[in-house]
């Protein structure tokens, strides 16, 4: 029996509650999204449910770089035409997608899985830093680009990684012009990202 305080059926409330957990939505946007899905079941809801099921079953993190794909190693790691000598370090998979859209980078990626944060309790061992050091130690690697957001936590992570990589004798660079302080990579336009990569500076 439905609670007197419930606005909609429990199934609809459950849908809204789950949608509200998606970053960027929130309760009000989740209600609007749920309404559109329910109004357009055949065109939106059913295909979306099918796509979610397939993604949940097949998408996985690449054991090498940490990017998401349906194959392991991922398509980017498997591409023999990319430059093995340069590794671009990013916080999240969305940053890889943003840089690929910009078309400015043709090397390899490494996804940390976040940034160091004392406030959120994210420590070095919580990120894929050991794997990065292992990859950067491979013969032929000559540069590591720290493509981290210009936030306090992003900069802190960059400093930490630069110190960890220092003994390898590599060039360690960071994104330069065009990345505003506090800016998130996946929110920047392609031209800004392209300029930032092209004018990167030593770390």
PDB file of C-alpha atoms in Angstrom:
ATOM      1  CA  UNK A   1       0.000   0.000   0.000  1.00  0.00           C
ATOM      2  CA  UNK A   2       1.337   3.428  -0.958  1.00  0.00           C
ATOM      3  CA  UNK A   3       2.313   5.812   1.831  1.00  0.00           C
ATOM      4  CA  UNK A   4       0.130   8.904   2.167  1.00  0.00           C
ATOM      5  CA  UNK A   5       3.256  11.069   1.874  1.00  0.00           C
ATOM      6  CA  UNK A   6       4.415   9.430  -1.381  1.00  0.00           C
ATOM      7  CA  UNK A   7       3.856  11.542  -4.485  1.00  0.00           C
ATOM      8  CA  UNK A   8       4.165   8.695  -6.965  1.00  0.00           C
ATOM      9  CA  UNK A   9       4.251   4.903  -7.058  1.00  0.00           C
ATOM     10  CA  UNK A  10       7.210   3.261  -5.247  1.00  0.00           C
ATOM     11  CA  UNK A  11       8.655   2.152  -8.581  1.00  0.00           C
ATOM     12  CA  UNK A  12       8.691   5.741  -9.856  1.00  0.00           C
ATOM     13  CA  UNK A  13      10.118   7.034  -6.578  1.00  0.00           C
ATOM     14  CA  UNK A  14      12.871   4.410  -6.810  1.00  0.00           C
ATOM     15  CA  UNK A  15      13.688   5.557 -10.356  1.00  0.00           C
ATOM     16  CA  UNK A  16      13.852   9.201  -9.256  1.00  0.00           C
ATOM     17  CA  UNK A  17      16.004   8.302  -6.259  1.00  0.00           C
ATOM     18  CA  UNK A  18      18.522   6.458  -8.433  1.00  0.00           C
ATOM     19  CA  UNK A  19      18.648   9.212 -11.047  1.00  0.00           C
ATOM     20  CA  UNK A  20      19.234  11.788  -8.300  1.00  0.00           C
ATOM     21  CA  UNK A  21      22.484   9.992  -7.423  1.00  0.00           C
ATOM     22  CA  UNK A  22      23.921  10.716 -10.876  1.00  0.00           C
ATOM     23  CA  UNK A  23      26.392  13.642 -10.554  1.00  0.00           C
ATOM     24  CA  UNK A  24      24.913  16.845 -11.947  1.00  0.00           C
ATOM     25  CA  UNK A  25      21.263  15.881 -11.587  1.00  0.00           C
ATOM     26  CA  UNK A  26      19.886  16.246  -8.064  1.00  0.00           C
ATOM     27  CA  UNK A  27      16.274  15.627  -6.958  1.00  0.00           C
ATOM     28  CA  UNK A  28      14.550  18.218  -9.158  1.00  0.00           C
ATOM     29  CA  UNK A  29      16.439  17.314 -12.347  1.00  0.00           C
ATOM     30  CA  UNK A  30      15.947  13.618 -11.535  1.00  0.00           C
ATOM     31  CA  UNK A  31      12.177  14.091 -11.395  1.00  0.00           C
ATOM     32  CA  UNK A  32      12.192  15.827 -14.773  1.00  0.00           C
ATOM     33  CA  UNK A  33      14.408  13.116 -16.277  1.00  0.00           C
ATOM     34  CA  UNK A  34      12.208  10.359 -14.855  1.00  0.00           C
ATOM     35  CA  UNK A  35       9.101  12.017 -16.273  1.00  0.00           C
ATOM     36  CA  UNK A  36      10.639  12.248 -19.757  1.00  0.00           C
ATOM     37  CA  UNK A  37      11.749   8.618 -19.612  1.00  0.00           C
ATOM     38  CA  UNK A  38       8.299   7.449 -18.568  1.00  0.00           C
ATOM     39  CA  UNK A  39       6.581   9.566 -21.221  1.00  0.00           C
ATOM     40  CA  UNK A  40       8.876   8.192 -23.929  1.00  0.00           C
ATOM     41  CA  UNK A  41       9.234   4.565 -22.900  1.00  0.00           C
ATOM     42  CA  UNK A  42       9.739   3.054 -26.334  1.00  0.00           C
ATOM     43  CA  UNK A  43      11.992   5.801 -27.700  1.00  0.00           C
ATOM     44  CA  UNK A  44      14.057   6.478 -24.552  1.00  0.00           C
ATOM     45  CA  UNK A  45      13.501   4.271 -21.541  1.00  0.00           C
ATOM     46  CA  UNK A  46      13.666   0.810 -23.110  1.00  0.00           C
ATOM     47  CA  UNK A  47      16.786   1.552 -25.231  1.00  0.00           C
ATOM     48  CA  UNK A  48      18.445   3.232 -22.237  1.00  0.00           C
ATOM     49  CA  UNK A  49      17.731   0.252 -20.000  1.00  0.00           C
ATOM     50  CA  UNK A  50      19.194  -2.074 -22.636  1.00  0.00           C
ATOM     51  CA  UNK A  51      22.288   0.119 -23.052  1.00  0.00           C
ATOM     52  CA  UNK A  52      22.805   0.247 -19.285  1.00  0.00           C
ATOM     53  CA  UNK A  53      22.575  -3.526 -19.078  1.00  0.00           C
ATOM     54  CA  UNK A  54      25.124  -4.027 -21.849  1.00  0.00           C
ATOM     55  CA  UNK A  55      27.484  -1.446 -20.337  1.00  0.00           C
ATOM     56  CA  UNK A  56      27.225  -3.007 -16.878  1.00  0.00           C
ATOM     57  CA  UNK A  57      28.062  -6.414 -18.325  1.00  0.00           C
ATOM     58  CA  UNK A  58      30.793  -5.549 -20.811  1.00  0.00           C
ATOM     59  CA  UNK A  59      32.551  -2.291 -19.842  1.00  0.00           C
ATOM     60  CA  UNK A  60      35.596  -2.659 -17.621  1.00  0.00           C
ATOM     61  CA  UNK A  61      38.666  -0.716 -16.571  1.00  0.00           C
ATOM     62  CA  UNK A  62      41.796  -1.332 -18.640  1.00  0.00           C
ATOM     63  CA  UNK A  63      44.344  -3.173 -16.493  1.00  0.00           C
ATOM     64  CA  UNK A  64      47.111  -1.118 -18.090  1.00  0.00           C
ATOM     65  CA  UNK A  65      45.967   2.516 -18.195  1.00  0.00           C
ATOM     66  CA  UNK A  66      42.703   2.483 -16.240  1.00  0.00           C
ATOM     67  CA  UNK A  67      40.486   3.798 -19.060  1.00  0.00           C
ATOM     68  CA  UNK A  68      37.070   2.238 -19.657  1.00  0.00           C
ATOM     69  CA  UNK A  69      36.450  -0.054 -22.613  1.00  0.00           C
ATOM     70  CA  UNK A  70      34.869  -3.366 -23.551  1.00  0.00           C
ATOM     71  CA  UNK A  71      38.303  -4.903 -24.169  1.00  0.00           C
ATOM     72  CA  UNK A  72      41.409  -5.275 -22.025  1.00  0.00           C
ATOM     73  CA  UNK A  73      43.876  -3.817 -22.916  1.00  0.00           C
ATOM     74  CA  UNK A  74      41.698  -0.967 -24.153  1.00  0.00           C
ATOM     75  CA  UNK A  75      41.641   0.307 -27.727  1.00  0.00           C
ATOM     76  CA  UNK A  76      43.983   3.197 -26.869  1.00  0.00           C
ATOM     77  CA  UNK A  77      46.590   0.889 -25.311  1.00  0.00           C
ATOM     78  CA  UNK A  78      46.230  -1.563 -28.198  1.00  0.00           C
ATOM     79  CA  UNK A  79      46.794   1.102 -30.859  1.00  0.00           C
ATOM     80  CA  UNK A  80      50.303   0.484 -32.186  1.00  0.00           C
ATOM     81  CA  UNK A  81      50.406   3.903 -33.858  1.00  0.00           C
ATOM     82  CA  UNK A  82      50.455   5.819 -30.569  1.00  0.00           C
ATOM     83  CA  UNK A  83      53.722   7.071 -29.042  1.00  0.00           C
ATOM     84  CA  UNK A  84      54.902   4.730 -26.253  1.00  0.00           C
ATOM     85  CA  UNK A  85      57.452   7.300 -25.092  1.00  0.00           C
ATOM     86  CA  UNK A  86      54.976   9.809 -23.654  1.00  0.00           C
ATOM     87  CA  UNK A  87      52.461   9.097 -20.877  1.00  0.00           C
ATOM     88  CA  UNK A  88      49.707  11.603 -20.122  1.00  0.00           C
ATOM     89  CA  UNK A  89      48.485  11.313 -16.533  1.00  0.00           C
ATOM     90  CA  UNK A  90      44.860  12.276 -15.822  1.00  0.00           C
ATOM     91  CA  UNK A  91      42.604  12.009 -12.809  1.00  0.00           C
ATOM     92  CA  UNK A  92      39.516  10.438 -14.373  1.00  0.00           C
ATOM     93  CA  UNK A  93      38.402   8.668 -17.550  1.00  0.00           C
ATOM     94  CA  UNK A  94      36.390  11.733 -18.570  1.00  0.00           C
ATOM     95  CA  UNK A  95      39.693  13.613 -18.908  1.00  0.00           C
ATOM     96  CA  UNK A  96      40.904  11.023 -21.436  1.00  0.00           C
ATOM     97  CA  UNK A  97      37.746  11.551 -23.460  1.00  0.00           C
ATOM     98  CA  UNK A  98      38.208  15.345 -23.324  1.00  0.00           C
ATOM     99  CA  UNK A  99      41.827  15.166 -24.506  1.00  0.00           C
ATOM    100  CA  UNK A 100      40.926  12.732 -27.279  1.00  0.00           C
ATOM    101  CA  UNK A 101      38.201  15.123 -28.475  1.00  0.00           C
ATOM    102  CA  UNK A 102      40.817  17.886 -28.618  1.00  0.00           C
ATOM    103  CA  UNK A 103      43.003  15.646 -30.793  1.00  0.00           C
ATOM    104  CA  UNK A 104      46.211  17.120 -29.378  1.00  0.00           C
ATOM    105  CA  UNK A 105      47.770  14.014 -27.847  1.00  0.00           C
ATOM    106  CA  UNK A 106      48.966  10.850 -29.587  1.00  0.00           C
ATOM    107  CA  UNK A 107      50.790   9.099 -26.758  1.00  0.00           C
ATOM    108  CA  UNK A 108      49.623   6.843 -23.943  1.00  0.00           C
ATOM    109  CA  UNK A 109      47.322   7.636 -21.035  1.00  0.00           C
ATOM    110  CA  UNK A 110      47.315   6.770 -17.355  1.00  0.00           C
ATOM    111  CA  UNK A 111      44.148   7.255 -15.282  1.00  0.00           C
ATOM    112  CA  UNK A 112      44.826   7.757 -11.574  1.00  0.00           C
ATOM    113  CA  UNK A 113      41.235   7.233 -10.490  1.00  0.00           C
ATOM    114  CA  UNK A 114      41.065  10.556  -8.654  1.00  0.00           C
ATOM    115  CA  UNK A 115      43.365  13.048  -6.949  1.00  0.00           C
ATOM    116  CA  UNK A 116      44.927  13.242  -3.519  1.00  0.00           C
ATOM    117  CA  UNK A 117      42.598  14.890  -1.024  1.00  0.00           C
ATOM    118  CA  UNK A 118      43.141  15.237   2.708  1.00  0.00           C
ATOM    119  CA  UNK A 119      39.535  16.432   3.085  1.00  0.00           C
ATOM    120  CA  UNK A 120      38.091  13.356   1.355  1.00  0.00           C
ATOM    121  CA  UNK A 121      40.670  10.966   2.801  1.00  0.00           C
ATOM    122  CA  UNK A 122      42.167  10.022  -0.591  1.00  0.00           C
ATOM    123  CA  UNK A 123      45.743   8.812  -0.039  1.00  0.00           C
ATOM    124  CA  UNK A 124      48.468   7.816  -2.523  1.00  0.00           C
ATOM    125  CA  UNK A 125      47.699   4.129  -2.009  1.00  0.00           C
ATOM    126  CA  UNK A 126      44.082   4.788  -3.048  1.00  0.00           C
ATOM    127  CA  UNK A 127      45.174   5.877  -6.529  1.00  0.00           C
ATOM    128  CA  UNK A 128      46.925   4.059  -9.399  1.00  0.00           C
ATOM    129  CA  UNK A 129      50.269   5.690  -8.599  1.00  0.00           C
ATOM    130  CA  UNK A 130      52.334   2.509  -8.189  1.00  0.00           C
ATOM    131  CA  UNK A 131      51.196   1.360 -11.640  1.00  0.00           C
ATOM    132  CA  UNK A 132      52.210   4.751 -13.054  1.00  0.00           C
ATOM    133  CA  UNK A 133      55.717   4.467 -11.598  1.00  0.00           C
ATOM    134  CA  UNK A 134      55.966   0.967 -13.052  1.00  0.00           C
ATOM    135  CA  UNK A 135      54.914   2.150 -16.513  1.00  0.00           C
ATOM    136  CA  UNK A 136      57.129   5.237 -16.396  1.00  0.00           C
ATOM    137  CA  UNK A 137      60.116   3.015 -15.549  1.00  0.00           C
ATOM    138  CA  UNK A 138      59.716   1.074 -18.797  1.00  0.00           C
ATOM    139  CA  UNK A 139      62.489   1.449 -21.416  1.00  0.00           C
ATOM    140  CA  UNK A 140      61.685   4.080 -24.014  1.00  0.00           C
ATOM    141  CA  UNK A 141      59.498   6.295 -21.844  1.00  0.00           C
ATOM    142  CA  UNK A 142      60.913   9.805 -22.078  1.00  0.00           C
ATOM    143  CA  UNK A 143      58.171  12.120 -20.802  1.00  0.00           C
ATOM    144  CA  UNK A 144      55.271  12.105 -18.358  1.00  0.00           C
ATOM    145  CA  UNK A 145      52.676  14.860 -18.772  1.00  0.00           C
ATOM    146  CA  UNK A 146      50.715  15.698 -15.630  1.00  0.00           C
ATOM    147  CA  UNK A 147      47.372  16.718 -17.139  1.00  0.00           C
ATOM    148  CA  UNK A 148      45.617  17.370 -13.849  1.00  0.00           C
ATOM    149  CA  UNK A 149      42.989  19.989 -13.139  1.00  0.00           C
ATOM    150  CA  UNK A 150      44.179  23.338 -11.774  1.00  0.00           C
ATOM    151  CA  UNK A 151      42.475  22.798  -8.424  1.00  0.00           C
ATOM    152  CA  UNK A 152      44.230  22.668  -5.057  1.00  0.00           C
ATOM    153  CA  UNK A 153      43.951  18.871  -4.940  1.00  0.00           C
ATOM    154  CA  UNK A 154      45.019  18.569  -8.584  1.00  0.00           C
ATOM    155  CA  UNK A 155      48.104  20.688  -7.992  1.00  0.00           C
ATOM    156  CA  UNK A 156      48.934  18.813  -4.782  1.00  0.00           C
ATOM    157  CA  UNK A 157      48.732  15.538  -6.693  1.00  0.00           C
ATOM    158  CA  UNK A 158      50.931  16.960  -9.440  1.00  0.00           C
ATOM    159  CA  UNK A 159      53.643  17.982  -6.967  1.00  0.00           C
ATOM    160  CA  UNK A 160      53.539  14.557  -5.323  1.00  0.00           C
ATOM    161  CA  UNK A 161      53.826  12.729  -8.640  1.00  0.00           C
ATOM    162  CA  UNK A 162      56.668  14.974  -9.820  1.00  0.00           C
ATOM    163  CA  UNK A 163      58.639  14.031  -6.695  1.00  0.00           C
ATOM    164  CA  UNK A 164      57.907  10.329  -7.158  1.00  0.00           C
ATOM    165  CA  UNK A 165      59.001  10.457 -10.813  1.00  0.00           C
ATOM    166  CA  UNK A 166      62.082  12.588 -10.260  1.00  0.00           C
ATOM    167  CA  UNK A 167      64.507   9.685  -9.763  1.00  0.00           C
ATOM    168  CA  UNK A 168      63.613   8.159 -13.152  1.00  0.00           C
ATOM    169  CA  UNK A 169      65.378  10.904 -15.084  1.00  0.00           C
ATOM    170  CA  UNK A 170      62.340  11.650 -17.263  1.00  0.00           C
ATOM    171  CA  UNK A 171      60.941  14.936 -18.472  1.00  0.00           C
ATOM    172  CA  UNK A 172      57.946  15.680 -16.261  1.00  0.00           C
ATOM    173  CA  UNK A 173      55.725  18.443 -17.645  1.00  0.00           C
ATOM    174  CA  UNK A 174      52.383  20.022 -16.816  1.00  0.00           C
ATOM    175  CA  UNK A 175      49.612  21.655 -18.784  1.00  0.00           C
ATOM    176  CA  UNK A 176      50.250  25.338 -19.243  1.00  0.00           C
ATOM    177  CA  UNK A 177      48.439  28.252 -20.918  1.00  0.00           C
ATOM    178  CA  UNK A 178      44.688  28.300 -21.062  1.00  0.00           C
ATOM    179  CA  UNK A 179      43.860  26.144 -18.022  1.00  0.00           C
ATOM    180  CA  UNK A 180      42.298  28.464 -15.428  1.00  0.00           C
ATOM    181  CA  UNK A 181      42.927  28.025 -11.710  1.00  0.00           C
ATOM    182  CA  UNK A 182      40.210  25.768 -10.376  1.00  0.00           C
ATOM    183  CA  UNK A 183      39.338  24.525 -13.867  1.00  0.00           C
ATOM    184  CA  UNK A 184      38.233  20.949 -14.515  1.00  0.00           C
ATOM    185  CA  UNK A 185      39.658  19.393 -17.681  1.00  0.00           C
ATOM    186  CA  UNK A 186      36.456  17.822 -18.956  1.00  0.00           C
ATOM    187  CA  UNK A 187      34.681  21.209 -18.813  1.00  0.00           C
ATOM    188  CA  UNK A 188      37.225  23.015 -20.997  1.00  0.00           C
ATOM    189  CA  UNK A 189      36.747  23.515 -24.724  1.00  0.00           C
ATOM    190  CA  UNK A 190      38.853  21.572 -27.229  1.00  0.00           C
ATOM    191  CA  UNK A 191      40.891  24.590 -28.319  1.00  0.00           C
ATOM    192  CA  UNK A 192      41.910  25.413 -24.743  1.00  0.00           C
ATOM    193  CA  UNK A 193      42.991  21.834 -24.113  1.00  0.00           C
ATOM    194  CA  UNK A 194      44.945  21.732 -27.369  1.00  0.00           C
ATOM    195  CA  UNK A 195      46.807  24.947 -26.457  1.00  0.00           C
ATOM    196  CA  UNK A 196      47.496  23.700 -22.938  1.00  0.00           C
ATOM    197  CA  UNK A 197      49.066  20.495 -24.236  1.00  0.00           C
ATOM    198  CA  UNK A 198      51.121  22.203 -26.913  1.00  0.00           C
ATOM    199  CA  UNK A 199      52.538  24.758 -24.458  1.00  0.00           C
ATOM    200  CA  UNK A 200      53.127  22.404 -21.536  1.00  0.00           C
ATOM    201  CA  UNK A 201      55.992  23.338 -19.237  1.00  0.00           C
ATOM    202  CA  UNK A 202      58.534  21.399 -17.174  1.00  0.00           C
ATOM    203  CA  UNK A 203      57.199  20.362 -13.795  1.00  0.00           C
TER     204      UNK A 203
END
